[in-house]
Amino acid sequence: AQGTTVVYSNPETLEDIVGSIDMIGTMLHKEEQATTLAAQIEADIAALNGDSQVRALMVYGAGNTFLAALPQSLPGAILHAAGGVNIAAEFEATENYPSYASLSPELIVAQNPQAIFLLTHSEPKAVQAAFEQQMNTNATWKNLDAVKNGQFYVLPADLFGNNPGTRIVESVEYMINALNEVK
């Protein structure tokens, strides 16, 4: 009613984040600054040496609901850019959240991740407690290399649970460091 233009951006890849920067730069008539920032982000990510090939499961938790992040999700893209291997790559996407899959204990056991990363959107302590309870009470989880070796990480929400935006380089660096701890 007030003539306000609303723009919705939901980047799912690193390229989408760069595209959002360019779009916002155009909207704000700051094209040159946006182009410079986008190019710097692309160069910084390209300069990172993430090549650990650690098999990882990225779990998105909200309340008592847990989903596996697929490669086409933003967390999956960050894992790939950091040199990790997403064990959920072949999992079937959910209907409501096509970038995520239901956790299938059978498929997870077959892929046997070396590391498990938990992403939370809100209430990280409560989500972590619920997920750890699930891991500790389900015999399936106890036999995974990641669990046996204590390679379970709760990722910072500002870099993974929400869209990190211009902090995407920090997200990739964080993931590289975490994967290198597993090696």
PDB file of N, CA and C in Angstrom, residues 2-108:
ATOM      1  N   GLN A   2       2.107   1.143   0.499  1.00  0.00           N
ATOM      2  CA  GLN A   2       2.986   2.307   0.553  1.00  0.00           C
ATOM      3  C   GLN A   2       3.935   2.366  -0.635  1.00  0.00           C
ATOM      4  N   GLY A   3       3.821   1.402  -1.544  1.00  0.00           N
ATOM      5  CA  GLY A   3       4.662   1.408  -2.731  1.00  0.00           C
ATOM      6  C   GLY A   3       6.061   0.872  -2.490  1.00  0.00           C
ATOM      7  N   THR A   4       6.242   0.159  -1.408  1.00  0.00           N
ATOM      8  CA  THR A   4       7.546  -0.412  -1.084  1.00  0.00           C
ATOM      9  C   THR A   4       7.805  -1.639  -1.948  1.00  0.00           C
ATOM     10  N   THR A   5       8.965  -1.690  -2.547  1.00  0.00           N
ATOM     11  CA  THR A   5       9.359  -2.855  -3.331  1.00  0.00           C
ATOM     12  C   THR A   5      10.071  -3.833  -2.405  1.00  0.00           C
ATOM     13  N   VAL A   6       9.656  -5.082  -2.460  1.00  0.00           N
ATOM     14  CA  VAL A   6      10.256  -6.116  -1.641  1.00  0.00           C
ATOM     15  C   VAL A   6      11.022  -7.066  -2.558  1.00  0.00           C
ATOM     16  N   VAL A   7      12.239  -7.364  -2.176  1.00  0.00           N
ATOM     17  CA  VAL A   7      13.054  -8.298  -2.934  1.00  0.00           C
ATOM     18  C   VAL A   7      13.414  -9.448  -2.012  1.00  0.00           C
ATOM     19  N   TYR A   8      13.167 -10.656  -2.469  1.00  0.00           N
ATOM     20  CA  TYR A   8      13.460 -11.852  -1.681  1.00  0.00           C
ATOM     21  C   TYR A   8      14.650 -12.560  -2.310  1.00  0.00           C
ATOM     22  N   SER A   9      15.627 -12.855  -1.498  1.00  0.00           N
ATOM     23  CA  SER A   9      16.818 -13.563  -1.969  1.00  0.00           C
ATOM     24  C   SER A   9      17.016 -14.788  -1.100  1.00  0.00           C
ATOM     25  N   ASN A  10      17.148 -15.944  -1.714  1.00  0.00           N
ATOM     26  CA  ASN A  10      17.348 -17.183  -0.977  1.00  0.00           C
ATOM     27  C   ASN A  10      18.478 -17.972  -1.630  1.00  0.00           C
ATOM     28  N   PRO A  11      19.711 -17.515  -1.466  1.00  0.00           N
ATOM     29  CA  PRO A  11      20.825 -18.193  -2.125  1.00  0.00           C
ATOM     30  C   PRO A  11      21.018 -19.615  -1.607  1.00  0.00           C
ATOM     31  N   GLU A  12      21.190 -20.550  -2.534  1.00  0.00           N
ATOM     32  CA  GLU A  12      21.421 -21.950  -2.189  1.00  0.00           C
ATOM     33  C   GLU A  12      22.819 -22.406  -2.593  1.00  0.00           C
ATOM     34  N   THR A  13      23.560 -21.549  -3.265  1.00  0.00           N
ATOM     35  CA  THR A  13      24.916 -21.911  -3.695  1.00  0.00           C
ATOM     36  C   THR A  13      25.843 -20.726  -3.467  1.00  0.00           C
ATOM     37  N   LEU A  14      27.128 -20.975  -3.602  1.00  0.00           N
ATOM     38  CA  LEU A  14      28.095 -19.881  -3.483  1.00  0.00           C
ATOM     39  C   LEU A  14      27.870 -18.871  -4.609  1.00  0.00           C
ATOM     40  N   GLU A  15      27.540 -19.377  -5.795  1.00  0.00           N
ATOM     41  CA  GLU A  15      27.281 -18.495  -6.931  1.00  0.00           C
ATOM     42  C   GLU A  15      26.053 -17.617  -6.672  1.00  0.00           C
ATOM     43  N   ASP A  16      25.046 -18.189  -6.008  1.00  0.00           N
ATOM     44  CA  ASP A  16      23.854 -17.406  -5.676  1.00  0.00           C
ATOM     45  C   ASP A  16      24.183 -16.256  -4.735  1.00  0.00           C
ATOM     46  N   ILE A  17      25.090 -16.490  -3.790  1.00  0.00           N
ATOM     47  CA  ILE A  17      25.478 -15.418  -2.864  1.00  0.00           C
ATOM     48  C   ILE A  17      26.136 -14.290  -3.633  1.00  0.00           C
ATOM     49  N   VAL A  18      27.042 -14.632  -4.544  1.00  0.00           N
ATOM     50  CA  VAL A  18      27.705 -13.614  -5.365  1.00  0.00           C
ATOM     51  C   VAL A  18      26.667 -12.882  -6.218  1.00  0.00           C
ATOM     52  N   GLY A  19      25.718 -13.630  -6.776  1.00  0.00           N
ATOM     53  CA  GLY A  19      24.657 -13.013  -7.563  1.00  0.00           C
ATOM     54  C   GLY A  19      23.801 -12.064  -6.737  1.00  0.00           C
ATOM     55  N   SER A  20      23.542 -12.428  -5.482  1.00  0.00           N
ATOM     56  CA  SER A  20      22.765 -11.553  -4.589  1.00  0.00           C
ATOM     57  C   SER A  20      23.512 -10.255  -4.312  1.00  0.00           C
ATOM     58  N   ILE A  21      24.810 -10.356  -4.150  1.00  0.00           N
ATOM     59  CA  ILE A  21      25.621  -9.153  -3.929  1.00  0.00           C
ATOM     60  C   ILE A  21      25.510  -8.233  -5.136  1.00  0.00           C
ATOM     61  N   ASP A  22      25.624  -8.808  -6.329  1.00  0.00           N
ATOM     62  CA  ASP A  22      25.499  -8.001  -7.548  1.00  0.00           C
ATOM     63  C   ASP A  22      24.108  -7.374  -7.652  1.00  0.00           C
ATOM     64  N   MET A  23      23.069  -8.154  -7.328  1.00  0.00           N
ATOM     65  CA  MET A  23      21.694  -7.659  -7.409  1.00  0.00           C
ATOM     66  C   MET A  23      21.483  -6.497  -6.431  1.00  0.00           C
ATOM     67  N   ILE A  24      21.952  -6.658  -5.207  1.00  0.00           N
ATOM     68  CA  ILE A  24      21.783  -5.589  -4.210  1.00  0.00           C
ATOM     69  C   ILE A  24      22.586  -4.355  -4.620  1.00  0.00           C
ATOM     70  N   GLY A  25      23.775  -4.587  -5.164  1.00  0.00           N
ATOM     71  CA  GLY A  25      24.567  -3.458  -5.657  1.00  0.00           C
ATOM     72  C   GLY A  25      23.836  -2.675  -6.728  1.00  0.00           C
ATOM     73  N   THR A  26      23.165  -3.388  -7.630  1.00  0.00           N
ATOM     74  CA  THR A  26      22.393  -2.728  -8.680  1.00  0.00           C
ATOM     75  C   THR A  26      21.222  -1.955  -8.081  1.00  0.00           C
ATOM     76  N   MET A  27      20.528  -2.563  -7.140  1.00  0.00           N
ATOM     77  CA  MET A  27      19.367  -1.908  -6.520  1.00  0.00           C
ATOM     78  C   MET A  27      19.775  -0.634  -5.781  1.00  0.00           C
ATOM     79  N   LEU A  28      20.949  -0.648  -5.177  1.00  0.00           N
ATOM     80  CA  LEU A  28      21.411   0.492  -4.382  1.00  0.00           C
ATOM     81  C   LEU A  28      22.299   1.451  -5.181  1.00  0.00           C
ATOM     82  N   HIS A  29      22.414   1.171  -6.485  1.00  0.00           N
ATOM     83  CA  HIS A  29      23.265   1.982  -7.364  1.00  0.00           C
ATOM     84  C   HIS A  29      24.717   1.990  -6.874  1.00  0.00           C
ATOM     85  N   LYS A  30      25.151   0.829  -6.428  1.00  0.00           N
ATOM     86  CA  LYS A  30      26.525   0.643  -5.940  1.00  0.00           C
ATOM     87  C   LYS A  30      27.156  -0.519  -6.717  1.00  0.00           C
ATOM     88  N   GLU A  31      26.942  -0.520  -8.033  1.00  0.00           N
ATOM     89  CA  GLU A  31      27.382  -1.631  -8.863  1.00  0.00           C
ATOM     90  C   GLU A  31      28.884  -1.890  -8.768  1.00  0.00           C
ATOM     91  N   GLU A  32      29.661  -0.820  -8.769  1.00  0.00           N
ATOM     92  CA  GLU A  32      31.117  -0.977  -8.744  1.00  0.00           C
ATOM     93  C   GLU A  32      31.586  -1.623  -7.438  1.00  0.00           C
ATOM     94  N   GLN A  33      31.050  -1.160  -6.314  1.00  0.00           N
ATOM     95  CA  GLN A  33      31.418  -1.739  -5.022  1.00  0.00           C
ATOM     96  C   GLN A  33      30.972  -3.202  -4.937  1.00  0.00           C
ATOM     97  N   ALA A  34      29.782  -3.486  -5.433  1.00  0.00           N
ATOM     98  CA  ALA A  34      29.268  -4.858  -5.399  1.00  0.00           C
ATOM     99  C   ALA A  34      30.116  -5.772  -6.275  1.00  0.00           C
ATOM    100  N   THR A  35      30.483  -5.308  -7.448  1.00  0.00           N
ATOM    101  CA  THR A  35      31.319  -6.107  -8.351  1.00  0.00           C
ATOM    102  C   THR A  35      32.674  -6.385  -7.719  1.00  0.00           C
ATOM    103  N   THR A  36      33.247  -5.377  -7.072  1.00  0.00           N
ATOM    104  CA  THR A  36      34.539  -5.547  -6.403  1.00  0.00           C
ATOM    105  C   THR A  36      34.433  -6.560  -5.265  1.00  0.00           C
ATOM    106  N   LEU A  37      33.389  -6.429  -4.447  1.00  0.00           N
ATOM    107  CA  LEU A  37      33.189  -7.353  -3.331  1.00  0.00           C
ATOM    108  C   LEU A  37      32.958  -8.774  -3.835  1.00  0.00           C
ATOM    109  N   ALA A  38      32.110  -8.928  -4.830  1.00  0.00           N
ATOM    110  CA  ALA A  38      31.817 -10.258  -5.377  1.00  0.00           C
ATOM    111  C   ALA A  38      33.083 -10.893  -5.943  1.00  0.00           C
ATOM    112  N   ALA A  39      33.880 -10.125  -6.661  1.00  0.00           N
ATOM    113  CA  ALA A  39      35.124 -10.651  -7.237  1.00  0.00           C
ATOM    114  C   ALA A  39      36.102 -11.048  -6.132  1.00  0.00           C
ATOM    115  N   GLN A  40      36.168 -10.262  -5.062  1.00  0.00           N
ATOM    116  CA  GLN A  40      37.057 -10.587  -3.950  1.00  0.00           C
ATOM    117  C   GLN A  40      36.637 -11.880  -3.267  1.00  0.00           C
ATOM    118  N   ILE A  41      35.341 -12.058  -3.060  1.00  0.00           N
ATOM    119  CA  ILE A  41      34.828 -13.288  -2.449  1.00  0.00           C
ATOM    120  C   ILE A  41      35.168 -14.487  -3.325  1.00  0.00           C
ATOM    121  N   GLU A  42      34.919 -14.372  -4.624  1.00  0.00           N
ATOM    122  CA  GLU A  42      35.232 -15.479  -5.536  1.00  0.00           C
ATOM    123  C   GLU A  42      36.725 -15.804  -5.518  1.00  0.00           C
ATOM    124  N   ALA A  43      37.567 -14.774  -5.511  1.00  0.00           N
ATOM    125  CA  ALA A  43      39.020 -14.985  -5.494  1.00  0.00           C
ATOM    126  C   ALA A  43      39.464 -15.621  -4.178  1.00  0.00           C
ATOM    127  N   ASP A  44      38.908 -15.159  -3.074  1.00  0.00           N
ATOM    128  CA  ASP A  44      39.278 -15.709  -1.767  1.00  0.00           C
ATOM    129  C   ASP A  44      38.900 -17.186  -1.659  1.00  0.00           C
ATOM    130  N   ILE A  45      37.712 -17.539  -2.128  1.00  0.00           N
ATOM    131  CA  ILE A  45      37.288 -18.941  -2.077  1.00  0.00           C
ATOM    132  C   ILE A  45      38.149 -19.792  -2.996  1.00  0.00           C
ATOM    133  N   ALA A  46      38.460 -19.279  -4.180  1.00  0.00           N
ATOM    134  CA  ALA A  46      39.307 -20.026  -5.120  1.00  0.00           C
ATOM    135  C   ALA A  46      40.704 -20.250  -4.552  1.00  0.00           C
ATOM    136  N   ALA A  47      41.186 -19.316  -3.722  1.00  0.00           N
ATOM    137  CA  ALA A  47      42.538 -19.424  -3.165  1.00  0.00           C
ATOM    138  C   ALA A  47      42.619 -20.419  -2.001  1.00  0.00           C
ATOM    139  N   LEU A  48      41.484 -20.788  -1.445  1.00  0.00           N
ATOM    140  CA  LEU A  48      41.498 -21.727  -0.323  1.00  0.00           C
ATOM    141  C   LEU A  48      41.850 -23.125  -0.826  1.00  0.00           C
ATOM    142  N   ASN A  49      42.570 -23.859  -0.019  1.00  0.00           N
ATOM    143  CA  ASN A  49      42.980 -25.205  -0.412  1.00  0.00           C
ATOM    144  C   ASN A  49      42.250 -26.253   0.395  1.00  0.00           C
ATOM    145  N   GLY A  50      41.002 -26.455   0.081  1.00  0.00           N
ATOM    146  CA  GLY A  50      40.243 -27.489   0.761  1.00  0.00           C
ATOM    147  C   GLY A  50      40.230 -28.746  -0.085  1.00  0.00           C
ATOM    148  N   ASP A  51      40.906 -29.774   0.370  1.00  0.00           N
ATOM    149  CA  ASP A  51      40.959 -31.016  -0.410  1.00  0.00           C
ATOM    150  C   ASP A  51      41.066 -32.238   0.491  1.00  0.00           C
ATOM    151  N   SER A  52      40.427 -32.177   1.637  1.00  0.00           N
ATOM    152  CA  SER A  52      40.590 -33.247   2.627  1.00  0.00           C
ATOM    153  C   SER A  52      39.941 -34.560   2.198  1.00  0.00           C
ATOM    154  N   GLN A  53      38.868 -34.483   1.406  1.00  0.00           N
ATOM    155  CA  GLN A  53      38.105 -35.660   0.985  1.00  0.00           C
ATOM    156  C   GLN A  53      37.535 -36.438   2.176  1.00  0.00           C
ATOM    157  N   VAL A  54      37.336 -35.761   3.302  1.00  0.00           N
ATOM    158  CA  VAL A  54      36.714 -36.379   4.475  1.00  0.00           C
ATOM    159  C   VAL A  54      35.245 -36.620   4.153  1.00  0.00           C
ATOM    160  N   ARG A  55      34.779 -37.831   4.417  1.00  0.00           N
ATOM    161  CA  ARG A  55      33.368 -38.186   4.222  1.00  0.00           C
ATOM    162  C   ARG A  55      32.570 -37.603   5.385  1.00  0.00           C
ATOM    163  N   ALA A  56      31.640 -36.712   5.072  1.00  0.00           N
ATOM    164  CA  ALA A  56      30.923 -36.001   6.120  1.00  0.00           C
ATOM    165  C   ALA A  56      29.412 -36.053   5.911  1.00  0.00           C
ATOM    166  N   LEU A  57      28.712 -36.049   7.032  1.00  0.00           N
ATOM    167  CA  LEU A  57      27.265 -35.920   7.052  1.00  0.00           C
ATOM    168  C   LEU A  57      26.953 -34.570   7.674  1.00  0.00           C
ATOM    169  N   MET A  58      26.194 -33.752   6.944  1.00  0.00           N
ATOM    170  CA  MET A  58      25.773 -32.457   7.466  1.00  0.00           C
ATOM    171  C   MET A  58      24.302 -32.573   7.813  1.00  0.00           C
ATOM    172  N   VAL A  59      24.003 -32.407   9.101  1.00  0.00           N
ATOM    173  CA  VAL A  59      22.637 -32.557   9.606  1.00  0.00           C
ATOM    174  C   VAL A  59      22.100 -31.181   9.960  1.00  0.00           C
ATOM    175  N   TYR A  60      20.921 -30.871   9.427  1.00  0.00           N
ATOM    176  CA  TYR A  60      20.240 -29.639   9.793  1.00  0.00           C
ATOM    177  C   TYR A  60      19.206 -29.998  10.843  1.00  0.00           C
ATOM    178  N   GLY A  61      19.287 -29.346  11.994  1.00  0.00           N
ATOM    179  CA  GLY A  61      18.361 -29.635  13.082  1.00  0.00           C
ATOM    180  C   GLY A  61      17.519 -28.436  13.448  1.00  0.00           C
ATOM    181  N   ALA A  62      16.235 -28.696  13.603  1.00  0.00           N
ATOM    182  CA  ALA A  62      15.304 -27.676  14.079  1.00  0.00           C
ATOM    183  C   ALA A  62      14.342 -28.383  15.030  1.00  0.00           C
ATOM    184  N   GLY A  63      14.439 -28.057  16.314  1.00  0.00           N
ATOM    185  CA  GLY A  63      13.632 -28.771  17.302  1.00  0.00           C
ATOM    186  C   GLY A  63      14.078 -30.226  17.364  1.00  0.00           C
ATOM    187  N   ASN A  64      13.134 -31.128  17.150  1.00  0.00           N
ATOM    188  CA  ASN A  64      13.453 -32.562  17.121  1.00  0.00           C
ATOM    189  C   ASN A  64      13.438 -33.117  15.704  1.00  0.00           C
ATOM    190  N   THR A  65      13.478 -32.246  14.703  1.00  0.00           N
ATOM    191  CA  THR A  65      13.496 -32.659  13.306  1.00  0.00           C
ATOM    192  C   THR A  65      14.916 -32.527  12.778  1.00  0.00           C
ATOM    193  N   PHE A  66      15.388 -33.587  12.135  1.00  0.00           N
ATOM    194  CA  PHE A  66      16.739 -33.594  11.601  1.00  0.00           C
ATOM    195  C   PHE A  66      16.713 -34.042  10.153  1.00  0.00           C
ATOM    196  N   LEU A  67      17.427 -33.303   9.300  1.00  0.00           N
ATOM    197  CA  LEU A  67      17.504 -33.604   7.875  1.00  0.00           C
ATOM    198  C   LEU A  67      18.968 -33.574   7.444  1.00  0.00           C
ATOM    199  N   ALA A  68      19.285 -34.343   6.420  1.00  0.00           N
ATOM    200  CA  ALA A  68      20.636 -34.340   5.855  1.00  0.00           C
ATOM    201  C   ALA A  68      20.713 -33.264   4.774  1.00  0.00           C
ATOM    202  N   ALA A  69      21.732 -32.428   4.849  1.00  0.00           N
ATOM    203  CA  ALA A  69      21.935 -31.390   3.834  1.00  0.00           C
ATOM    204  C   ALA A  69      22.483 -32.046   2.569  1.00  0.00           C
ATOM    205  N   LEU A  70      21.814 -31.829   1.457  1.00  0.00           N
ATOM    206  CA  LEU A  70      22.248 -32.377   0.171  1.00  0.00           C
ATOM    207  C   LEU A  70      23.256 -31.429  -0.481  1.00  0.00           C
ATOM    208  N   PRO A  71      23.984 -31.895  -1.490  1.00  0.00           N
ATOM    209  CA  PRO A  71      24.968 -31.033  -2.152  1.00  0.00           C
ATOM    210  C   PRO A  71      24.383 -29.734  -2.711  1.00  0.00           C
ATOM    211  N   GLN A  72      23.111 -29.745  -3.120  1.00  0.00           N
ATOM    212  CA  GLN A  72      22.514 -28.542  -3.696  1.00  0.00           C
ATOM    213  C   GLN A  72      22.068 -27.528  -2.642  1.00  0.00           C
ATOM    214  N   SER A  73      22.219 -27.847  -1.364  1.00  0.00           N
ATOM    215  CA  SER A  73      21.920 -26.885  -0.302  1.00  0.00           C
ATOM    216  C   SER A  73      23.141 -25.983  -0.102  1.00  0.00           C
ATOM    217  N   LEU A  74      22.935 -24.850   0.540  1.00  0.00           N
ATOM    218  CA  LEU A  74      24.068 -23.965   0.827  1.00  0.00           C
ATOM    219  C   LEU A  74      25.093 -24.652   1.735  1.00  0.00           C
ATOM    220  N   PRO A  75      24.675 -25.350   2.810  1.00  0.00           N
ATOM    221  CA  PRO A  75      25.680 -26.072   3.606  1.00  0.00           C
ATOM    222  C   PRO A  75      26.415 -27.140   2.785  1.00  0.00           C
ATOM    223  N   GLY A  76      25.702 -27.794   1.890  1.00  0.00           N
ATOM    224  CA  GLY A  76      26.338 -28.781   1.018  1.00  0.00           C
ATOM    225  C   GLY A  76      27.353 -28.138   0.080  1.00  0.00           C
ATOM    226  N   ALA A  77      27.029 -26.949  -0.412  1.00  0.00           N
ATOM    227  CA  ALA A  77      27.955 -26.214  -1.280  1.00  0.00           C
ATOM    228  C   ALA A  77      29.204 -25.794  -0.506  1.00  0.00           C
ATOM    229  N   ILE A  78      29.013 -25.396   0.746  1.00  0.00           N
ATOM    230  CA  ILE A  78      30.162 -25.015   1.578  1.00  0.00           C
ATOM    231  C   ILE A  78      31.047 -26.231   1.822  1.00  0.00           C
ATOM    232  N   LEU A  79      30.444 -27.370   2.141  1.00  0.00           N
ATOM    233  CA  LEU A  79      31.212 -28.602   2.343  1.00  0.00           C
ATOM    234  C   LEU A  79      32.016 -28.941   1.096  1.00  0.00           C
ATOM    235  N   HIS A  80      31.399 -28.848  -0.057  1.00  0.00           N
ATOM    236  CA  HIS A  80      32.091 -29.143  -1.316  1.00  0.00           C
ATOM    237  C   HIS A  80      33.254 -28.168  -1.547  1.00  0.00           C
ATOM    238  N   ALA A  81      32.999 -26.882  -1.349  1.00  0.00           N
ATOM    239  CA  ALA A  81      34.053 -25.873  -1.550  1.00  0.00           C
ATOM    240  C   ALA A  81      35.220 -26.097  -0.598  1.00  0.00           C
ATOM    241  N   ALA A  82      34.929 -26.687   0.575  1.00  0.00           N
ATOM    242  CA  ALA A  82      35.976 -26.947   1.566  1.00  0.00           C
ATOM    243  C   ALA A  82      36.713 -28.256   1.303  1.00  0.00           C
ATOM    244  N   GLY A  83      36.273 -29.012   0.301  1.00  0.00           N
ATOM    245  CA  GLY A  83      36.975 -30.247  -0.053  1.00  0.00           C
ATOM    246  C   GLY A  83      36.459 -31.492   0.635  1.00  0.00           C
ATOM    247  N   GLY A  84      35.317 -31.387   1.293  1.00  0.00           N
ATOM    248  CA  GLY A  84      34.721 -32.560   1.929  1.00  0.00           C
ATOM    249  C   GLY A  84      33.850 -33.324   0.955  1.00  0.00           C
ATOM    250  N   VAL A  85      33.509 -34.544   1.325  1.00  0.00           N
ATOM    251  CA  VAL A  85      32.638 -35.394   0.519  1.00  0.00           C
ATOM    252  C   VAL A  85      31.320 -35.548   1.264  1.00  0.00           C
ATOM    253  N   ASN A  86      30.241 -35.134   0.646  1.00  0.00           N
ATOM    254  CA  ASN A  86      28.925 -35.196   1.258  1.00  0.00           C
ATOM    255  C   ASN A  86      28.367 -36.604   1.080  1.00  0.00           C
ATOM    256  N   ILE A  87      28.262 -37.348   2.183  1.00  0.00           N
ATOM    257  CA  ILE A  87      27.789 -38.733   2.082  1.00  0.00           C
ATOM    258  C   ILE A  87      26.318 -38.811   1.719  1.00  0.00           C
ATOM    259  N   ALA A  88      25.591 -37.700   1.826  1.00  0.00           N
ATOM    260  CA  ALA A  88      24.166 -37.686   1.501  1.00  0.00           C
ATOM    261  C   ALA A  88      23.907 -37.375   0.028  1.00  0.00           C
ATOM    262  N   ALA A  89      24.947 -37.334  -0.769  1.00  0.00           N
ATOM    263  CA  ALA A  89      24.804 -36.938  -2.175  1.00  0.00           C
ATOM    264  C   ALA A  89      23.759 -37.754  -2.930  1.00  0.00           C
ATOM    265  N   GLU A  90      23.618 -39.007  -2.581  1.00  0.00           N
ATOM    266  CA  GLU A  90      22.669 -39.879  -3.283  1.00  0.00           C
ATOM    267  C   GLU A  90      21.355 -40.066  -2.526  1.00  0.00           C
ATOM    268  N   PHE A  91      21.187 -39.389  -1.392  1.00  0.00           N
ATOM    269  CA  PHE A  91      19.943 -39.504  -0.633  1.00  0.00           C
ATOM    270  C   PHE A  91      18.819 -38.826  -1.418  1.00  0.00           C
ATOM    271  N   GLU A  92      17.607 -39.289  -1.218  1.00  0.00           N
ATOM    272  CA  GLU A  92      16.453 -38.723  -1.912  1.00  0.00           C
ATOM    273  C   GLU A  92      15.975 -37.461  -1.202  1.00  0.00           C
ATOM    274  N   ALA A  93      15.798 -36.411  -1.963  1.00  0.00           N
ATOM    275  CA  ALA A  93      15.352 -35.128  -1.417  1.00  0.00           C
ATOM    276  C   ALA A  93      13.935 -35.244  -0.867  1.00  0.00           C
ATOM    277  N   THR A  94      13.659 -34.458   0.156  1.00  0.00           N
ATOM    278  CA  THR A  94      12.301 -34.411   0.689  1.00  0.00           C
ATOM    279  C   THR A  94      11.441 -33.552  -0.233  1.00  0.00           C
ATOM    280  N   GLU A  95      10.153 -33.773  -0.166  1.00  0.00           N
ATOM    281  CA  GLU A  95       9.241 -33.018  -1.026  1.00  0.00           C
ATOM    282  C   GLU A  95       9.178 -31.549  -0.621  1.00  0.00           C
ATOM    283  N   ASN A  96       9.101 -31.283   0.683  1.00  0.00           N
ATOM    284  CA  ASN A  96       8.941 -29.903   1.160  1.00  0.00           C
ATOM    285  C   ASN A  96      10.247 -29.118   1.191  1.00  0.00           C
ATOM    286  N   TYR A  97      11.363 -29.821   1.341  1.00  0.00           N
ATOM    287  CA  TYR A  97      12.675 -29.161   1.413  1.00  0.00           C
ATOM    288  C   TYR A  97      13.613 -29.872   0.437  1.00  0.00           C
ATOM    289  N   PRO A  98      13.557 -29.516  -0.851  1.00  0.00           N
ATOM    290  CA  PRO A  98      14.292 -30.273  -1.871  1.00  0.00           C
ATOM    291  C   PRO A  98      15.820 -30.201  -1.785  1.00  0.00           C
ATOM    292  N   SER A  99      16.350 -29.377  -0.907  1.00  0.00           N
ATOM    293  CA  SER A  99      17.806 -29.323  -0.714  1.00  0.00           C
ATOM    294  C   SER A  99      18.249 -30.195   0.453  1.00  0.00           C
ATOM    295  N   TYR A 100      17.281 -30.907   1.045  1.00  0.00           N
ATOM    296  CA  TYR A 100      17.551 -31.740   2.215  1.00  0.00           C
ATOM    297  C   TYR A 100      16.880 -33.093   2.055  1.00  0.00           C
ATOM    298  N   ALA A 101      17.387 -34.084   2.783  1.00  0.00           N
ATOM    299  CA  ALA A 101      16.845 -35.440   2.739  1.00  0.00           C
ATOM    300  C   ALA A 101      16.562 -35.908   4.158  1.00  0.00           C
ATOM    301  N   SER A 102      15.634 -36.846   4.275  1.00  0.00           N
ATOM    302  CA  SER A 102      15.385 -37.467   5.572  1.00  0.00           C
ATOM    303  C   SER A 102      16.612 -38.273   5.963  1.00  0.00           C
ATOM    304  N   LEU A 103      16.875 -38.333   7.269  1.00  0.00           N
ATOM    305  CA  LEU A 103      18.003 -39.142   7.737  1.00  0.00           C
ATOM    306  C   LEU A 103      17.614 -40.611   7.641  1.00  0.00           C
ATOM    307  N   SER A 104      18.371 -41.346   6.887  1.00  0.00           N
ATOM    308  CA  SER A 104      18.136 -42.779   6.738  1.00  0.00           C
ATOM    309  C   SER A 104      19.283 -43.520   7.411  1.00  0.00           C
ATOM    310  N   PRO A 105      19.017 -44.140   8.575  1.00  0.00           N
ATOM    311  CA  PRO A 105      20.100 -44.836   9.272  1.00  0.00           C
ATOM    312  C   PRO A 105      20.811 -45.862   8.383  1.00  0.00           C
ATOM    313  N   GLU A 106      20.058 -46.554   7.544  1.00  0.00           N
ATOM    314  CA  GLU A 106      20.670 -47.575   6.683  1.00  0.00           C
ATOM    315  C   GLU A 106      21.654 -46.951   5.701  1.00  0.00           C
ATOM    316  N   LEU A 107      21.240 -45.846   5.073  1.00  0.00           N
ATOM    317  CA  LEU A 107      22.126 -45.183   4.115  1.00  0.00           C
ATOM    318  C   LEU A 107      23.325 -44.544   4.812  1.00  0.00           C
ATOM    319  N   ILE A 108      23.094 -44.008   5.996  1.00  0.00           N
ATOM    320  CA  ILE A 108      24.192 -43.388   6.742  1.00  0.00           C
ATOM    321  C   ILE A 108      25.217 -44.445   7.139  1.00  0.00           C
TER     322      ILE A 108
END
